Amino acid sequence: MSVATKATIASFGGKLLKLSHNASTTGCEMSFNLYLPPQAVNQTTSKVPVLIYLSGLTCTAENCSEKGFFQHGASKKGIAVLYPDTSPRGLNIQGEDDAYDFGSGAGFYVDATQAPWDKGYKMYSYITEELPNTVFAAFPQLDSNRVSITGHSMGGHGALTLFLKNPGKYKSVSAFAPICNPINAPWGQKAFRGYFGDENTQKWNEHDATELIKQWKGGPLDILIDVGTGDNFLKQGQLLPENFAEAAKQAGLESSVNIRYQPDYDHSYYTMASFSDDHVEHAAKYLFA
Amino acid sequence: MSVATKATIASFGGKLLKLSHNASTTGCEMSFNLYLPPQAVNQTTSKVPVLIYLSGLTCTAENCSEKGFFQHGASKKGIAVLYPDTSPRGLNIQGEDDAYDFGSGAGFYVDATQAPWDKGYKMYSYITEELPNTVFAAFPQLDSNRVSITGHSMGGHGALTLFLKNPGKYKSVSAFAPICNPINAPWGQKAFRGYFGDENTQKWNEHDATELIKQWKGGPLDILIDVGTGDNFLKQGQLLPENFAEAAKQAGLESSVNIRYQPDYDHSYYTMASFSDDHVEHAAKYLFA
């Protein structure tokens, strides 16, 4: 459970910490970043809430820390931002580094059930349990009872599914260009086939946001999604927010899902930078309710 | 003078354009980025002013476009941001790629007078004349009469020297961790020896901000400088803002130079991101005066 500090960087009045720990769920050293806003650095009387940002394919904790601009809004609101990695690293599983969309950098926030990936590719358990337990033990100024979640692309899929599978665990959820219906998209099908095997089993549905929202019984929902109309992966059918919106509508949750199609925005961090303040604001509404 | 558009990226309600042109001063194709705020994209009645951001050693136009967050403030104020490259590229001068602090990525915003660098290493003329002439010809919605300048490290040296050498050319100047006294610092001495030859000639002094401010006759000055106390290059004596402050004091310009020593901030883009809004605000005060 001990956390090693690799770097401490001043950012927007707070500190961005580059950290790592030996994770038992993944069986390897996992790097992650944690932004402590000024309110947490200066050890004020009250604990600060946490926003978890899940990154997309090929990313590490660094990409959004450098280019997403979340620290700008989080600093003002007094919210810590936790940036996990996207997969185990260096497990020496044959083929783990062969593709950008499977294996290293592509954990998809699931617990693999199929060999050899079931050895370490347990990103669902890592993100929902081991990492937060580790972080809250190491940073008592963070409030384990006030956690929200967001993410981009594969990380948007992670944010939506972790939220929908765990009613009450997260105070709010939002996403940027999320993979909304992986069982019907090439990236998702490749990942689920590799990590779960078979075809369209119940296991696949359990990690598909569009399937999950059909079953939602968790009470009032307020999901913010931004996706750019210039996003090539939207055009290629990898994201399918329209399926998520339709499922929400069928479930009587149409008013609970706010999908903003942002004109011309692409799949890059320029989009997160442009709208991260809105997503921090969305989280703050519930973290400080 | 024709400009090629390589990419158009939506950012903070405006457009970040990745551009290039064949430059006669440098004798090669030069890439640069231009951020058009919403006010310039939507072709409003009035022209928008321009803030030039000069990058530091090893950088291209991309670094600050992605990590500096100038678009955030520039979008709100209605200011275009011009991100030039830091040197000619691919001139095939022997040794041009041998060091991070000389040659490619290290033009130092001077016109080299010593062979072989005098062939193409003309970044002073490029930044003060050819690039703006090219940009204003290609983008009539930009106001050539309202231009401010800023930069980081080597680019902070560029911003300070270009401003001080050309009274009235720029409406304002600011800098992040600028090389303030290159004739007395290792980076600057290596560059000036290579580009100008000799030792401490008048030519060296003409491109040293600390020497230039001693001679300033351009009227009221208001220079904003941010430098982090955690900046290793400050500690190593590469920046010497204290020499610049002392020279300003001796010249009776103490109140004209506002050097903010930001606690713990380092030499990275995390520092620009944290304070870019302040520098855009500083420029806006004069661009909209």
JSON list of N, CA and C in Angstrom, two decimals, chain B residues 7-78:
[
{"chain": "B", "resi": 7, "resn": "ALA", "atom": "N", "xyz": [-3.32, 21.55, -40.73]},
{"chain": "B", "resi": 7, "resn": "ALA", "atom": "CA", "xyz": [-4.39, 21.06, -39.86]},
{"chain": "B", "resi": 7, "resn": "ALA", "atom": "C", "xyz": [-5.16, 22.23, -39.29]},
{"chain": "B", "resi": 8, "resn": "THR", "atom": "N", "xyz": [-6.43, 21.99, -39.03]},
{"chain": "B", "resi": 8, "resn": "THR", "atom": "CA", "xyz": [-7.31, 22.96, -38.38]},
{"chain": "B", "resi": 8, "resn": "THR", "atom": "C", "xyz": [-7.96, 22.26, -37.20]},
{"chain": "B", "resi": 9, "resn": "ILE", "atom": "N", "xyz": [-7.72, 22.78, -36.00]},
{"chain": "B", "resi": 9, "resn": "ILE", "atom": "CA", "xyz": [-8.16, 22.10, -34.78]},
{"chain": "B", "resi": 9, "resn": "ILE", "atom": "C", "xyz": [-9.03, 23.03, -33.95]},
{"chain": "B", "resi": 10, "resn": "ALA", "atom": "N", "xyz": [-10.22, 22.57, -33.59]},
{"chain": "B", "resi": 10, "resn": "ALA", "atom": "CA", "xyz": [-11.09, 23.37, -32.73]},
{"chain": "B", "resi": 10, "resn": "ALA", "atom": "C", "xyz": [-10.48, 23.47, -31.34]},
{"chain": "B", "resi": 11, "resn": "SER", "atom": "N", "xyz": [-10.43, 24.69, -30.79]},
{"chain": "B", "resi": 11, "resn": "SER", "atom": "CA", "xyz": [-9.86, 24.90, -29.48]},
{"chain": "B", "resi": 11, "resn": "SER", "atom": "C", "xyz": [-10.48, 26.11, -28.81]},
{"chain": "B", "resi": 12, "resn": "PHE", "atom": "N", "xyz": [-11.09, 25.91, -27.65]},
{"chain": "B", "resi": 12, "resn": "PHE", "atom": "CA", "xyz": [-11.68, 27.01, -26.88]},
{"chain": "B", "resi": 12, "resn": "PHE", "atom": "C", "xyz": [-12.56, 27.92, -27.74]},
{"chain": "B", "resi": 13, "resn": "GLY", "atom": "N", "xyz": [-13.37, 27.34, -28.56]},
{"chain": "B", "resi": 13, "resn": "GLY", "atom": "CA", "xyz": [-14.30, 28.12, -29.37]},
{"chain": "B", "resi": 13, "resn": "GLY", "atom": "C", "xyz": [-13.71, 28.73, -30.61]},
{"chain": "B", "resi": 14, "resn": "GLY", "atom": "N", "xyz": [-12.40, 28.65, -30.76]},
{"chain": "B", "resi": 14, "resn": "GLY", "atom": "CA", "xyz": [-11.72, 29.17, -31.94]},
{"chain": "B", "resi": 14, "resn": "GLY", "atom": "C", "xyz": [-11.07, 28.05, -32.72]},
{"chain": "B", "resi": 15, "resn": "LYS", "atom": "N", "xyz": [-10.09, 28.40, -33.55]},
{"chain": "B", "resi": 15, "resn": "LYS", "atom": "CA", "xyz": [-9.40, 27.40, -34.36]},
{"chain": "B", "resi": 15, "resn": "LYS", "atom": "C", "xyz": [-7.89, 27.54, -34.19]},
{"chain": "B", "resi": 16, "resn": "LEU", "atom": "N", "xyz": [-7.23, 26.42, -33.94]},
{"chain": "B", "resi": 16, "resn": "LEU", "atom": "CA", "xyz": [-5.77, 26.39, -33.96]},
{"chain": "B", "resi": 16, "resn": "LEU", "atom": "C", "xyz": [-5.36, 25.86, -35.33]},
{"chain": "B", "resi": 17, "resn": "LEU", "atom": "N", "xyz": [-4.64, 26.70, -36.08]},
{"chain": "B", "resi": 17, "resn": "LEU", "atom": "CA", "xyz": [-4.21, 26.32, -37.42]},
{"chain": "B", "resi": 17, "resn": "LEU", "atom": "C", "xyz": [-2.74, 25.90, -37.39]},
{"chain": "B", "resi": 18, "resn": "LYS", "atom": "N", "xyz": [-2.45, 24.73, -37.97]},
{"chain": "B", "resi": 18, "resn": "LYS", "atom": "CA", "xyz": [-1.05, 24.31, -38.14]},
{"chain": "B", "resi": 18, "resn": "LYS", "atom": "C", "xyz": [-0.66, 24.67, -39.57]},
{"chain": "B", "resi": 19, "resn": "LEU", "atom": "N", "xyz": [0.31, 25.57, -39.70]},
{"chain": "B", "resi": 19, "resn": "LEU", "atom": "CA", "xyz": [0.62, 26.19, -40.98]},
{"chain": "B", "resi": 19, "resn": "LEU", "atom": "C", "xyz": [2.10, 26.04, -41.32]},
{"chain": "B", "resi": 20, "resn": "SER", "atom": "N", "xyz": [2.42, 26.28, -42.58]},
{"chain": "B", "resi": 20, "resn": "SER", "atom": "CA", "xyz": [3.84, 26.36, -42.97]},
{"chain": "B", "resi": 20, "resn": "SER", "atom": "C", "xyz": [3.97, 27.25, -44.19]},
{"chain": "B", "resi": 21, "resn": "HIS", "atom": "N", "xyz": [5.19, 27.76, -44.39]},
{"chain": "B", "resi": 21, "resn": "HIS", "atom": "CA", "xyz": [5.47, 28.59, -45.57]},
{"chain": "B", "resi": 21, "resn": "HIS", "atom": "C", "xyz": [6.96, 28.47, -45.89]},
{"chain": "B", "resi": 22, "resn": "ASN", "atom": "N", "xyz": [7.29, 28.77, -47.13]},
{"chain": "B", "resi": 22, "resn": "ASN", "atom": "CA", "xyz": [8.69, 28.77, -47.52]},
{"chain": "B", "resi": 22, "resn": "ASN", "atom": "C", "xyz": [9.26, 30.15, -47.20]},
{"chain": "B", "resi": 23, "resn": "ALA", "atom": "N", "xyz": [10.18, 30.17, -46.22]},
{"chain": "B", "resi": 23, "resn": "ALA", "atom": "CA", "xyz": [10.71, 31.44, -45.73]},
{"chain": "B", "resi": 23, "resn": "ALA", "atom": "C", "xyz": [12.03, 31.78, -46.43]},
{"chain": "B", "resi": 24, "resn": "SER", "atom": "N", "xyz": [12.11, 33.01, -46.91]},
{"chain": "B", "resi": 24, "resn": "SER", "atom": "CA", "xyz": [13.34, 33.41, -47.61]},
{"chain": "B", "resi": 24, "resn": "SER", "atom": "C", "xyz": [14.47, 33.75, -46.63]},
{"chain": "B", "resi": 25, "resn": "THR", "atom": "N", "xyz": [14.10, 34.30, -45.46]},
{"chain": "B", "resi": 25, "resn": "THR", "atom": "CA", "xyz": [15.15, 34.65, -44.49]},
{"chain": "B", "resi": 25, "resn": "THR", "atom": "C", "xyz": [15.89, 33.42, -44.00]},
{"chain": "B", "resi": 26, "resn": "THR", "atom": "N", "xyz": [15.14, 32.32, -43.78]},
{"chain": "B", "resi": 26, "resn": "THR", "atom": "CA", "xyz": [15.78, 31.12, -43.25]},
{"chain": "B", "resi": 26, "resn": "THR", "atom": "C", "xyz": [16.14, 30.12, -44.35]},
{"chain": "B", "resi": 27, "resn": "GLY", "atom": "N", "xyz": [15.60, 30.34, -45.55]},
{"chain": "B", "resi": 27, "resn": "GLY", "atom": "CA", "xyz": [15.92, 29.45, -46.66]},
{"chain": "B", "resi": 27, "resn": "GLY", "atom": "C", "xyz": [15.38, 28.04, -46.52]},
{"chain": "B", "resi": 28, "resn": "CYS", "atom": "N", "xyz": [14.25, 27.92, -45.82]},
{"chain": "B", "resi": 28, "resn": "CYS", "atom": "CA", "xyz": [13.63, 26.59, -45.69]},
{"chain": "B", "resi": 28, "resn": "CYS", "atom": "C", "xyz": [12.15, 26.75, -45.40]},
{"chain": "B", "resi": 29, "resn": "GLU", "atom": "N", "xyz": [11.45, 25.63, -45.44]},
{"chain": "B", "resi": 29, "resn": "GLU", "atom": "CA", "xyz": [10.05, 25.65, -45.06]},
{"chain": "B", "resi": 29, "resn": "GLU", "atom": "C", "xyz": [9.98, 25.81, -43.54]},
{"chain": "B", "resi": 30, "resn": "MET", "atom": "N", "xyz": [9.18, 26.76, -43.08]},
{"chain": "B", "resi": 30, "resn": "MET", "atom": "CA", "xyz": [9.02, 27.00, -41.65]},
{"chain": "B", "resi": 30, "resn": "MET", "atom": "C", "xyz": [7.60, 26.67, -41.23]},
{"chain": "B", "resi": 31, "resn": "SER", "atom": "N", "xyz": [7.47, 25.84, -40.22]},
{"chain": "B", "resi": 31, "resn": "SER", "atom": "CA", "xyz": [6.16, 25.53, -39.66]},
{"chain": "B", "resi": 31, "resn": "SER", "atom": "C", "xyz": [5.84, 26.51, -38.54]},
{"chain": "B", "resi": 32, "resn": "PHE", "atom": "N", "xyz": [4.58, 26.82, -38.38]},
{"chain": "B", "resi": 32, "resn": "PHE", "atom": "CA", "xyz": [4.16, 27.63, -37.23]},
{"chain": "B", "resi": 32, "resn": "PHE", "atom": "C", "xyz": [2.69, 27.36, -36.97]},
{"chain": "B", "resi": 33, "resn": "ASN", "atom": "N", "xyz": [2.22, 27.71, -35.79]},
{"chain": "B", "resi": 33, "resn": "ASN", "atom": "CA", "xyz": [0.81, 27.57, -35.46]},
{"chain": "B", "resi": 33, "resn": "ASN", "atom": "C", "xyz": [0.21, 28.95, -35.23]},
{"chain": "B", "resi": 34, "resn": "LEU", "atom": "N", "xyz": [-1.07, 29.06, -35.54]},
{"chain": "B", "resi": 34, "resn": "LEU", "atom": "CA", "xyz": [-1.80, 30.32, -35.31]},
{"chain": "B", "resi": 34, "resn": "LEU", "atom": "C", "xyz": [-3.14, 29.98, -34.68]},
{"chain": "B", "resi": 35, "resn": "TYR", "atom": "N", "xyz": [-3.38, 30.55, -33.50]},
{"chain": "B", "resi": 35, "resn": "TYR", "atom": "CA", "xyz": [-4.69, 30.38, -32.88]},
{"chain": "B", "resi": 35, "resn": "TYR", "atom": "C", "xyz": [-5.57, 31.57, -33.23]},
{"chain": "B", "resi": 36, "resn": "LEU", "atom": "N", "xyz": [-6.69, 31.27, -33.87]},
{"chain": "B", "resi": 36, "resn": "LEU", "atom": "CA", "xyz": [-7.69, 32.29, -34.16]},
{"chain": "B", "resi": 36, "resn": "LEU", "atom": "C", "xyz": [-8.79, 32.19, -33.13]},
{"chain": "B", "resi": 37, "resn": "PRO", "atom": "N", "xyz": [-8.99, 33.23, -32.32]},
{"chain": "B", "resi": 37, "resn": "PRO", "atom": "CA", "xyz": [-10.07, 33.18, -31.32]},
{"chain": "B", "resi": 37, "resn": "PRO", "atom": "C", "xyz": [-11.42, 33.23, -32.04]},
{"chain": "B", "resi": 38, "resn": "PRO", "atom": "N", "xyz": [-12.50, 32.92, -31.32]},
{"chain": "B", "resi": 38, "resn": "PRO", "atom": "CA", "xyz": [-13.82, 32.93, -31.96]},
{"chain": "B", "resi": 38, "resn": "PRO", "atom": "C", "xyz": [-14.09, 34.23, -32.71]},
{"chain": "B", "resi": 39, "resn": "GLN", "atom": "N", "xyz": [-13.61, 35.33, -32.13]},
{"chain": "B", "resi": 39, "resn": "GLN", "atom": "CA", "xyz": [-13.86, 36.65, -32.73]},
{"chain": "B", "resi": 39, "resn": "GLN", "atom": "C", "xyz": [-13.22, 36.77, -34.11]},
{"chain": "B", "resi": 40, "resn": "ALA", "atom": "N", "xyz": [-12.15, 36.01, -34.37]},
{"chain": "B", "resi": 40, "resn": "ALA", "atom": "CA", "xyz": [-11.47, 36.07, -35.67]},
{"chain": "B", "resi": 40, "resn": "ALA", "atom": "C", "xyz": [-12.03, 35.02, -36.63]},
{"chain": "B", "resi": 41, "resn": "VAL", "atom": "N", "xyz": [-12.45, 33.88, -36.06]},
{"chain": "B", "resi": 41, "resn": "VAL", "atom": "CA", "xyz": [-13.03, 32.82, -36.90]},
{"chain": "B", "resi": 41, "resn": "VAL", "atom": "C", "xyz": [-14.36, 33.29, -37.48]},
{"chain": "B", "resi": 42, "resn": "ASN", "atom": "N", "xyz": [-15.13, 33.94, -36.63]},
{"chain": "B", "resi": 42, "resn": "ASN", "atom": "CA", "xyz": [-16.46, 34.37, -37.06]},
{"chain": "B", "resi": 42, "resn": "ASN", "atom": "C", "xyz": [-16.42, 35.70, -37.82]},
{"chain": "B", "resi": 43, "resn": "GLN", "atom": "N", "xyz": [-15.19, 36.14, -38.16]},
{"chain": "B", "resi": 43, "resn": "GLN", "atom": "CA", "xyz": [-15.05, 37.33, -39.02]},
{"chain": "B", "resi": 43, "resn": "GLN", "atom": "C", "xyz": [-15.91, 38.49, -38.55]},
{"chain": "B", "resi": 44, "resn": "THR", "atom": "N", "xyz": [-15.70, 38.89, -37.32]},
{"chain": "B", "resi": 44, "resn": "THR", "atom": "CA", "xyz": [-16.46, 40.04, -36.84]},
{"chain": "B", "resi": 44, "resn": "THR", "atom": "C", "xyz": [-15.98, 41.30, -37.54]},
{"chain": "B", "resi": 45, "resn": "THR", "atom": "N", "xyz": [-16.65, 42.38, -37.30]},
{"chain": "B", "resi": 45, "resn": "THR", "atom": "CA", "xyz": [-16.35, 43.64, -38.00]},
{"chain": "B", "resi": 45, "resn": "THR", "atom": "C", "xyz": [-14.93, 44.12, -37.73]},
{"chain": "B", "resi": 46, "resn": "SER", "atom": "N", "xyz": [-14.52, 44.08, -36.48]},
{"chain": "B", "resi": 46, "resn": "SER", "atom": "CA", "xyz": [-13.21, 44.65, -36.14]},
{"chain": "B", "resi": 46, "resn": "SER", "atom": "C", "xyz": [-12.12, 43.57, -36.16]},
{"chain": "B", "resi": 47, "resn": "LYS", "atom": "N", "xyz": [-10.91, 43.97, -36.54]},
{"chain": "B", "resi": 47, "resn": "LYS", "atom": "CA", "xyz": [-9.78, 43.06, -36.56]},
{"chain": "B", "resi": 47, "resn": "LYS", "atom": "C", "xyz": [-9.36, 42.71, -35.14]},
{"chain": "B", "resi": 48, "resn": "VAL", "atom": "N", "xyz": [-8.73, 41.55, -34.96]},
{"chain": "B", "resi": 48, "resn": "VAL", "atom": "CA", "xyz": [-8.28, 41.16, -33.63]},
{"chain": "B", "resi": 48, "resn": "VAL", "atom": "C", "xyz": [-6.76, 41.34, -33.54]},
{"chain": "B", "resi": 49, "resn": "PRO", "atom": "N", "xyz": [-6.26, 41.69, -32.33]},
{"chain": "B", "resi": 49, "resn": "PRO", "atom": "CA", "xyz": [-4.82, 41.84, -32.12]},
{"chain": "B", "resi": 49, "resn": "PRO", "atom": "C", "xyz": [-4.14, 40.47, -32.01]},
{"chain": "B", "resi": 50, "resn": "VAL", "atom": "N", "xyz": [-2.81, 40.51, -32.00]},
{"chain": "B", "resi": 50, "resn": "VAL", "atom": "CA", "xyz": [-2.02, 39.28, -32.02]},
{"chain": "B", "resi": 50, "resn": "VAL", "atom": "C", "xyz": [-1.00, 39.27, -30.88]},
{"chain": "B", "resi": 51, "resn": "LEU", "atom": "N", "xyz": [-0.89, 38.12, -30.22]},
{"chain": "B", "resi": 51, "resn": "LEU", "atom": "CA", "xyz": [0.16, 37.89, -29.23]},
{"chain": "B", "resi": 51, "resn": "LEU", "atom": "C", "xyz": [1.11, 36.84, -29.80]},
{"chain": "B", "resi": 52, "resn": "ILE", "atom": "N", "xyz": [2.38, 37.21, -29.92]},
{"chain": "B", "resi": 52, "resn": "ILE", "atom": "CA", "xyz": [3.40, 36.27, -30.40]},
{"chain": "B", "resi": 52, "resn": "ILE", "atom": "C", "xyz": [4.02, 35.57, -29.19]},
{"chain": "B", "resi": 53, "resn": "TYR", "atom": "N", "xyz": [4.05, 34.23, -29.25]},
{"chain": "B", "resi": 53, "resn": "TYR", "atom": "CA", "xyz": [4.68, 33.45, -28.17]},
{"chain": "B", "resi": 53, "resn": "TYR", "atom": "C", "xyz": [5.93, 32.78, -28.73]},
{"chain": "B", "resi": 54, "resn": "LEU", "atom": "N", "xyz": [7.09, 33.16, -28.20]},
{"chain": "B", "resi": 54, "resn": "LEU", "atom": "CA", "xyz": [8.36, 32.58, -28.64]},
{"chain": "B", "resi": 54, "resn": "LEU", "atom": "C", "xyz": [8.76, 31.44, -27.71]},
{"chain": "B", "resi": 55, "resn": "SER", "atom": "N", "xyz": [9.01, 30.27, -28.28]},
{"chain": "B", "resi": 55, "resn": "SER", "atom": "CA", "xyz": [9.30, 29.07, -27.48]},
{"chain": "B", "resi": 55, "resn": "SER", "atom": "C", "xyz": [10.77, 28.97, -27.11]},
{"chain": "B", "resi": 56, "resn": "GLY", "atom": "N", "xyz": [11.04, 28.04, -26.21]},
{"chain": "B", "resi": 56, "resn": "GLY", "atom": "CA", "xyz": [12.39, 27.83, -25.70]},
{"chain": "B", "resi": 56, "resn": "GLY", "atom": "C", "xyz": [13.14, 26.73, -26.43]},
{"chain": "B", "resi": 57, "resn": "LEU", "atom": "N", "xyz": [14.35, 26.47, -25.95]},
{"chain": "B", "resi": 57, "resn": "LEU", "atom": "CA", "xyz": [15.23, 25.46, -26.53]},
{"chain": "B", "resi": 57, "resn": "LEU", "atom": "C", "xyz": [14.51, 24.14, -26.75]},
{"chain": "B", "resi": 58, "resn": "THR", "atom": "N", "xyz": [14.76, 23.52, -27.89]},
{"chain": "B", "resi": 58, "resn": "THR", "atom": "CA", "xyz": [14.24, 22.19, -28.30]},
{"chain": "B", "resi": 58, "resn": "THR", "atom": "C", "xyz": [12.78, 22.21, -28.74]},
{"chain": "B", "resi": 59, "resn": "CYS", "atom": "N", "xyz": [12.09, 23.33, -28.53]},
{"chain": "B", "resi": 59, "resn": "CYS", "atom": "CA", "xyz": [10.65, 23.34, -28.81]},
{"chain": "B", "resi": 59, "resn": "CYS", "atom": "C", "xyz": [10.33, 23.65, -30.27]},
{"chain": "B", "resi": 60, "resn": "THR", "atom": "N", "xyz": [9.11, 23.28, -30.65]},
{"chain": "B", "resi": 60, "resn": "THR", "atom": "CA", "xyz": [8.51, 23.70, -31.92]},
{"chain": "B", "resi": 60, "resn": "THR", "atom": "C", "xyz": [7.25, 24.49, -31.56]},
{"chain": "B", "resi": 61, "resn": "ALA", "atom": "N", "xyz": [6.45, 24.80, -32.58]},
{"chain": "B", "resi": 61, "resn": "ALA", "atom": "CA", "xyz": [5.19, 25.51, -32.32]},
{"chain": "B", "resi": 61, "resn": "ALA", "atom": "C", "xyz": [4.20, 24.65, -31.53]},
{"chain": "B", "resi": 62, "resn": "GLU", "atom": "N", "xyz": [4.45, 23.35, -31.51]},
{"chain": "B", "resi": 62, "resn": "GLU", "atom": "CA", "xyz": [3.46, 22.44, -30.91]},
{"chain": "B", "resi": 62, "resn": "GLU", "atom": "C", "xyz": [3.41, 22.51, -29.38]},
{"chain": "B", "resi": 63, "resn": "ASN", "atom": "N", "xyz": [4.58, 22.62, -28.74]},
{"chain": "B", "resi": 63, "resn": "ASN", "atom": "CA", "xyz": [4.63, 22.47, -27.28]},
{"chain": "B", "resi": 63, "resn": "ASN", "atom": "C", "xyz": [3.65, 23.38, -26.56]},
{"chain": "B", "resi": 64, "resn": "CYS", "atom": "N", "xyz": [3.76, 24.68, -26.85]},
{"chain": "B", "resi": 64, "resn": "CYS", "atom": "CA", "xyz": [2.91, 25.62, -26.11]},
{"chain": "B", "resi": 64, "resn": "CYS", "atom": "C", "xyz": [1.47, 25.57, -26.60]},
{"chain": "B", "resi": 65, "resn": "SER", "atom": "N", "xyz": [1.28, 25.24, -27.87]},
{"chain": "B", "resi": 65, "resn": "SER", "atom": "CA", "xyz": [-0.09, 25.10, -28.39]},
{"chain": "B", "resi": 65, "resn": "SER", "atom": "C", "xyz": [-0.86, 24.03, -27.60]},
{"chain": "B", "resi": 66, "resn": "GLU", "atom": "N", "xyz": [-0.14, 22.96, -27.24]},
{"chain": "B", "resi": 66, "resn": "GLU", "atom": "CA", "xyz": [-0.77, 21.84, -26.54]},
{"chain": "B", "resi": 66, "resn": "GLU", "atom": "C", "xyz": [-0.79, 22.01, -25.03]},
{"chain": "B", "resi": 67, "resn": "LYS", "atom": "N", "xyz": [0.27, 22.62, -24.48]},
{"chain": "B", "resi": 67, "resn": "LYS", "atom": "CA", "xyz": [0.45, 22.58, -23.02]},
{"chain": "B", "resi": 67, "resn": "LYS", "atom": "C", "xyz": [0.46, 23.94, -22.31]},
{"chain": "B", "resi": 68, "resn": "GLY", "atom": "N", "xyz": [0.46, 25.04, -23.07]},
{"chain": "B", "resi": 68, "resn": "GLY", "atom": "CA", "xyz": [0.60, 26.36, -22.44]},
{"chain": "B", "resi": 68, "resn": "GLY", "atom": "C", "xyz": [-0.70, 27.02, -22.04]},
{"chain": "B", "resi": 69, "resn": "PHE", "atom": "N", "xyz": [-1.81, 26.58, -22.65]},
{"chain": "B", "resi": 69, "resn": "PHE", "atom": "CA", "xyz": [-3.15, 27.10, -22.35]},
{"chain": "B", "resi": 69, "resn": "PHE", "atom": "C", "xyz": [-3.36, 28.57, -22.62]},
{"chain": "B", "resi": 70, "resn": "PHE", "atom": "N", "xyz": [-2.55, 29.13, -23.52]},
{"chain": "B", "resi": 70, "resn": "PHE", "atom": "CA", "xyz": [-2.80, 30.52, -23.92]},
{"chain": "B", "resi": 70, "resn": "PHE", "atom": "C", "xyz": [-4.15, 30.66, -24.62]},
{"chain": "B", "resi": 71, "resn": "GLN", "atom": "N", "xyz": [-4.60, 29.58, -25.30]},
{"chain": "B", "resi": 71, "resn": "GLN", "atom": "CA", "xyz": [-5.89, 29.67, -25.99]},
{"chain": "B", "resi": 71, "resn": "GLN", "atom": "C", "xyz": [-7.02, 29.97, -25.02]},
{"chain": "B", "resi": 72, "resn": "HIS", "atom": "N", "xyz": [-6.89, 29.51, -23.78]},
{"chain": "B", "resi": 72, "resn": "HIS", "atom": "CA", "xyz": [-7.95, 29.74, -22.79]},
{"chain": "B", "resi": 72, "resn": "HIS", "atom": "C", "xyz": [-8.21, 31.23, -22.60]},
{"chain": "B", "resi": 73, "resn": "GLY", "atom": "N", "xyz": [-7.15, 31.97, -22.31]},
{"chain": "B", "resi": 73, "resn": "GLY", "atom": "CA", "xyz": [-7.31, 33.41, -22.09]},
{"chain": "B", "resi": 73, "resn": "GLY", "atom": "C", "xyz": [-7.53, 34.18, -23.39]},
{"chain": "B", "resi": 74, "resn": "ALA", "atom": "N", "xyz": [-6.83, 33.74, -24.45]},
{"chain": "B", "resi": 74, "resn": "ALA", "atom": "CA", "xyz": [-6.92, 34.44, -25.73]},
{"chain": "B", "resi": 74, "resn": "ALA", "atom": "C", "xyz": [-8.33, 34.34, -26.32]},
{"chain": "B", "resi": 75, "resn": "SER", "atom": "N", "xyz": [-8.98, 33.21, -26.08]},
{"chain": "B", "resi": 75, "resn": "SER", "atom": "CA", "xyz": [-10.35, 33.02, -26.56]},
{"chain": "B", "resi": 75, "resn": "SER", "atom": "C", "xyz": [-11.30, 34.02, -25.91]},
{"chain": "B", "resi": 76, "resn": "LYS", "atom": "N", "xyz": [-11.13, 34.21, -24.60]},
{"chain": "B", "resi": 76, "resn": "LYS", "atom": "CA", "xyz": [-12.01, 35.14, -23.87]},
{"chain": "B", "resi": 76, "resn": "LYS", "atom": "C", "xyz": [-11.76, 36.59, -24.27]},
{"chain": "B", "resi": 77, "resn": "LYS", "atom": "N", "xyz": [-10.48, 36.92, -24.49]},
{"chain": "B", "resi": 77, "resn": "LYS", "atom": "CA", "xyz": [-10.12, 38.32, -24.78]},
{"chain": "B", "resi": 77, "resn": "LYS", "atom": "C", "xyz": [-10.29, 38.68, -26.25]},
{"chain": "B", "resi": 78, "resn": "GLY", "atom": "N", "xyz": [-10.29, 37.66, -27.12]},
{"chain": "B", "resi": 78, "resn": "GLY", "atom": "CA", "xyz": [-10.34, 37.96, -28.54]},
{"chain": "B", "resi": 78, "resn": "GLY", "atom": "C", "xyz": [-8.97, 38.35, -29.08]}
]
